[in-house]
XYZ file of C-alpha atoms in Angstrom:
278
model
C 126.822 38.750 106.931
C 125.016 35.289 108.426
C 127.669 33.296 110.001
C 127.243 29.167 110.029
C 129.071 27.931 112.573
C 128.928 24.200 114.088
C 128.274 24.434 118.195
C 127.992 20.687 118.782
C 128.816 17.136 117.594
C 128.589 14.571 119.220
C 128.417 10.433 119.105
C 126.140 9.497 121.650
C 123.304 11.413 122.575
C 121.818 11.398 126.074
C 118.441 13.028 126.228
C 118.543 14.548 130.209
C 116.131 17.310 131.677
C 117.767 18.542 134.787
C 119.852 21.608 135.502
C 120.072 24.256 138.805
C 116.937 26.445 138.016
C 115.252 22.970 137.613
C 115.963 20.740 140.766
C 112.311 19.457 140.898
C 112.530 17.969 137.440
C 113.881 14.517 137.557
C 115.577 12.922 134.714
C 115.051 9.339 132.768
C 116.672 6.349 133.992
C 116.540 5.057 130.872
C 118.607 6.739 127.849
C 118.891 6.335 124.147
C 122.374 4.365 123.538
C 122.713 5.873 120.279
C 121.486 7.899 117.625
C 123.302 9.039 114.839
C 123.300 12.561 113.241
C 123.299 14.232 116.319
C 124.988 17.397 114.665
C 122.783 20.615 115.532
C 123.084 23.549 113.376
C 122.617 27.024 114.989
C 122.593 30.779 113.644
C 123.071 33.859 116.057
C 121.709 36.094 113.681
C 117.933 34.482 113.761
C 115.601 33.926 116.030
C 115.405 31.221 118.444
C 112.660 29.897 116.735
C 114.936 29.843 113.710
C 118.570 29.017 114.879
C 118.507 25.162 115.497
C 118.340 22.285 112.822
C 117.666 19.294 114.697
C 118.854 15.714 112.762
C 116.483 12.947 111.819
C 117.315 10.763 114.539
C 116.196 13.012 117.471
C 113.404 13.906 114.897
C 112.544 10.483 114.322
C 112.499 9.811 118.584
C 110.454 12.499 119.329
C 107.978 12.610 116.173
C 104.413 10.619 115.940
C 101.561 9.256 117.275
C 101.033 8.786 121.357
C 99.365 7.743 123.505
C 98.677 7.149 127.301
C 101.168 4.660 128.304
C 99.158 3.885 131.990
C 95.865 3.311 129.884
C 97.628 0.995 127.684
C 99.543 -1.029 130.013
C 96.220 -1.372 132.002
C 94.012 -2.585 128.766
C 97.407 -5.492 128.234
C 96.370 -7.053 132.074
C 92.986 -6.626 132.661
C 91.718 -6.656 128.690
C 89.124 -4.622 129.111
C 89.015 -1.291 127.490
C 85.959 -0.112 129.950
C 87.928 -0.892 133.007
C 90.713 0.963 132.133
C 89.159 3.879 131.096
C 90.372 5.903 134.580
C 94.143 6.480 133.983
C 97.141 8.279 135.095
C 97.583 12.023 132.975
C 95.460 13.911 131.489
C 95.999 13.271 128.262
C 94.836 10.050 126.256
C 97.270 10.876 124.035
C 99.032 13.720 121.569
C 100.600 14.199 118.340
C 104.284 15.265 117.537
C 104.777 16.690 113.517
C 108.286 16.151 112.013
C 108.268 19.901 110.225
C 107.955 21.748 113.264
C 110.480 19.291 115.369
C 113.209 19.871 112.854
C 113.153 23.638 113.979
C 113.212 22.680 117.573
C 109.845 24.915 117.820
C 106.633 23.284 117.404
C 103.167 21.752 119.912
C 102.044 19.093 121.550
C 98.532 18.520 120.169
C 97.064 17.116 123.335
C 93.492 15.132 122.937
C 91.972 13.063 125.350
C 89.401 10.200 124.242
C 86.188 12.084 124.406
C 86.589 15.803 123.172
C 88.606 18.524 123.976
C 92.201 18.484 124.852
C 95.175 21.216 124.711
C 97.639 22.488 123.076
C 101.437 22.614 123.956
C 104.398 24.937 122.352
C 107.351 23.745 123.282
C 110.993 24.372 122.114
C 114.474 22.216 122.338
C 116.783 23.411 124.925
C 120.252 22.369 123.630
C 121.503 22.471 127.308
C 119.370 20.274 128.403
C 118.851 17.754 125.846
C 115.378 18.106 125.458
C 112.322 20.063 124.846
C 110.753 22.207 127.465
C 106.967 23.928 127.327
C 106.955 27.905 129.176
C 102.965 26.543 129.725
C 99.450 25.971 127.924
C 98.317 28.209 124.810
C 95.296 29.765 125.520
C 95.309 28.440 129.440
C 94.975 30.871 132.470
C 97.356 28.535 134.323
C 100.666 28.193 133.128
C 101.883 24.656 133.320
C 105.721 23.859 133.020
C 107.266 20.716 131.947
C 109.993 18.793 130.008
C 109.642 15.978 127.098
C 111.944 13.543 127.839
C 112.803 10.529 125.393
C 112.305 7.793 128.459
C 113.317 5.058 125.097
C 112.784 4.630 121.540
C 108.626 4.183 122.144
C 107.947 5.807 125.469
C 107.808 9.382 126.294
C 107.667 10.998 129.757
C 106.663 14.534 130.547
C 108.518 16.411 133.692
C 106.497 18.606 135.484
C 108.142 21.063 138.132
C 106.182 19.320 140.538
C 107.978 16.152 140.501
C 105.446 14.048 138.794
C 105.239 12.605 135.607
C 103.371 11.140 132.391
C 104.408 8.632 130.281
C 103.302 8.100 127.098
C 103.667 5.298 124.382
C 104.369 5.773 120.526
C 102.126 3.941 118.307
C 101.052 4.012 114.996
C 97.124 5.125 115.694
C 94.933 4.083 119.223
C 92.229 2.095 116.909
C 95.088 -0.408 115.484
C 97.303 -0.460 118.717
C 93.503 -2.088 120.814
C 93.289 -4.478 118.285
C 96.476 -5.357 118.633
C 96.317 -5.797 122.310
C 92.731 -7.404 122.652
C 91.626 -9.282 119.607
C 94.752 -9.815 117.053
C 94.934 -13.651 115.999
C 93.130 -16.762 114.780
C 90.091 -18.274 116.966
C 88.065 -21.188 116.352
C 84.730 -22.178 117.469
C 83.752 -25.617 118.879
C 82.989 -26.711 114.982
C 86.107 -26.087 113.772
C 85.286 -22.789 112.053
C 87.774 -20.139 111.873
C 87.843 -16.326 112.452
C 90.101 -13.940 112.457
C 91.011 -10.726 113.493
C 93.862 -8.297 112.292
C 95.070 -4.895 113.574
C 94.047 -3.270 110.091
C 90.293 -4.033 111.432
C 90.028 -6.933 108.465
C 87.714 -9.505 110.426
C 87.154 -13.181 109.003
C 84.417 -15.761 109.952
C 81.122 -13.525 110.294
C 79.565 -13.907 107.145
C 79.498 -11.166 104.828
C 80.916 -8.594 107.769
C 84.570 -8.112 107.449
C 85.644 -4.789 109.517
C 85.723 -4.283 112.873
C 86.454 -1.196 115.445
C 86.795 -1.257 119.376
C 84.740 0.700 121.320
C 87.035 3.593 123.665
C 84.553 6.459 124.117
C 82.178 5.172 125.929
C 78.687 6.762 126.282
C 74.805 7.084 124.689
C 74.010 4.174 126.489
C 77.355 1.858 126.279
C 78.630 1.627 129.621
C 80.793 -1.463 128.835
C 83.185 -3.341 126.509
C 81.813 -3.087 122.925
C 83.109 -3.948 119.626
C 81.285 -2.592 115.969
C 81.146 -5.686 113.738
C 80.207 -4.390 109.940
C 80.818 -4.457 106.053
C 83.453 -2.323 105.031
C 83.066 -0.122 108.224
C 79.666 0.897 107.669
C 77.452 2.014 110.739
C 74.391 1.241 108.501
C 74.995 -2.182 108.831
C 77.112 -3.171 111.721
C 76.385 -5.886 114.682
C 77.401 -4.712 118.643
C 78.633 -7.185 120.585
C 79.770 -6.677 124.413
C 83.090 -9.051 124.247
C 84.843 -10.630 127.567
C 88.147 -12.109 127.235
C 89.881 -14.335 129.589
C 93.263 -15.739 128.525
C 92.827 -17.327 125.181
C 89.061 -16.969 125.002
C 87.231 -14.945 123.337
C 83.295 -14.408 124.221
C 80.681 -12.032 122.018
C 77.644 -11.333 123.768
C 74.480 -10.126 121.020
C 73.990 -5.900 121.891
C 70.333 -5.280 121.203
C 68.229 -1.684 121.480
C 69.053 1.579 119.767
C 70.831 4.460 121.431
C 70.426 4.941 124.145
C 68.194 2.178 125.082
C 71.048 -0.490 124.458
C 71.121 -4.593 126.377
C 73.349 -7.176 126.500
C 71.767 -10.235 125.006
C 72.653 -13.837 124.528
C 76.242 -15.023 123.812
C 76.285 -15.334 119.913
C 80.175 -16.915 120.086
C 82.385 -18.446 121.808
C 86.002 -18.278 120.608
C 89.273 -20.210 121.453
C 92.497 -18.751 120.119
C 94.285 -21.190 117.821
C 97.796 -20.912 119.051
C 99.024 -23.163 116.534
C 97.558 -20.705 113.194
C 98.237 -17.498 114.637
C 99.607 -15.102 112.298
């Protein structure tokens, strides 16, 4: 007969990697306070796969979209998506499903900004408060690390060799550049006003009202680039090379066809409106 039985509760949780058989991995300065439901359910009788029920809230942490925390923080300085396209891990970022975290089994689906990527099983390790990869599917090198909650938007992975990755939860990489580069209200020097939101919704340029930001860069475009269009059609959309320094905003005309592409005359120049931001 399947016995239930409860083998932890707890209050607080403190998400740490690091036991003797793991001396090289370091642990997060930075823990979760709290989380509640931290009650884990386990079953001798099945299979590890099958013995844990995580809660929602370590769910919740560890579940979503990621993505490269180093090429992020770099885009938020230097606001240029070009420039910051060398970054630290080899990911651009990965994607965590709730299903498979609730059994404490499931992958990392690993992508990087261009094509190709890897995949990660990894499992939670009660003990150590975290889960833990035993190395790449489908890899001839087997690659070791811990997924540490660093806090409630960043996540760092361990490796035995002492270094790490950090990477930061957002809802998708297309909304979070917006966000970062062009979100707000501008004005030109007549007064008129465009805008920009993190949905892509774009104000000001006629009868174009989406916009996308260029991050895989290639067939000719070796530099910042933003897709200017109606309703996100390519059939119809305007390039422009964009430079922004503090609250200005500059669009420089793209002209050619792939892969025979120029940067042409500035079309706009743009002053964020500090006092009708949104």
């Amino acid at each position: 007969m399947k016995r239930n039985f409860l083998i932890l509760l707890i209050s607080l949780l403190i998400i740490t990697c690091s036991k003797p058989s793991k001396q090289n991995i370091k642990t997060s300065e930075t823990r979760i306070d709290s989380v509640n439901e931290t009650t884990i359910i386990s079953n001798p009788e099945k299979t590890a796969a099958e013995s844990i029920k995580l809660p929602d809230s370590i769910v919740e942490l560890y579940s979503g979209y990621w993505l490269n925390n180093d090429f992020l923080t770099q885009i938020e300085i230097n606001k240029s998506v070009f420039d910051s396209k060398e970054y630290d891990g080899e990911l651009f970022g990965f994607e965590l499903d709730k299903t498979g975290l609730k059994t404490g089994e499931t992958k990392v689906y690993g992508f990087t900004s261009h094509e190709g990527g890897y995949v990660i099983p990894i499992r939670w390790i009660d003990e150590f408060r975290c889960f833990t990869s035993t190395g790449f599917e489908d890899e001839i090198s087997s690659i070791k690390m811990d997924v540490v909650i660093d806090s409630t938007n960043i996540i760092e992975f361990q490796f035995e060799d002492g270094t790490s990755e950090f990477y930061r939860k957002v809802s998708d990489q297309d909304s979070e550049l917006r966000k970062i580069l062009f979100k707000g209200i501008y004005e030109d020097s007549l007064a008129n006003k465009y805008s920009f939101n993190t949905d892509g919704d774009i104000s000001g340029f006629g009868g174009k009202n989406h916009y996308t930001v260029l991050y895989d860069f290639g067939e000719g475009l070796y530099y910042d680039v933003i897709f200017i269009s109606e309703n996100g059609n390519q059939a119809n959309e305007d390039l422009y090379h964009y430079r922004i320094n503090q609250d200005s905003l500059l669009l420089y005309e793209i002209k050619g066809e792939v892969p025979e592409y120029k940067i042409g005359e500035l079309k706009y120049k743009l002053v964020k409106s500090k006092s009708l931001q949104q």
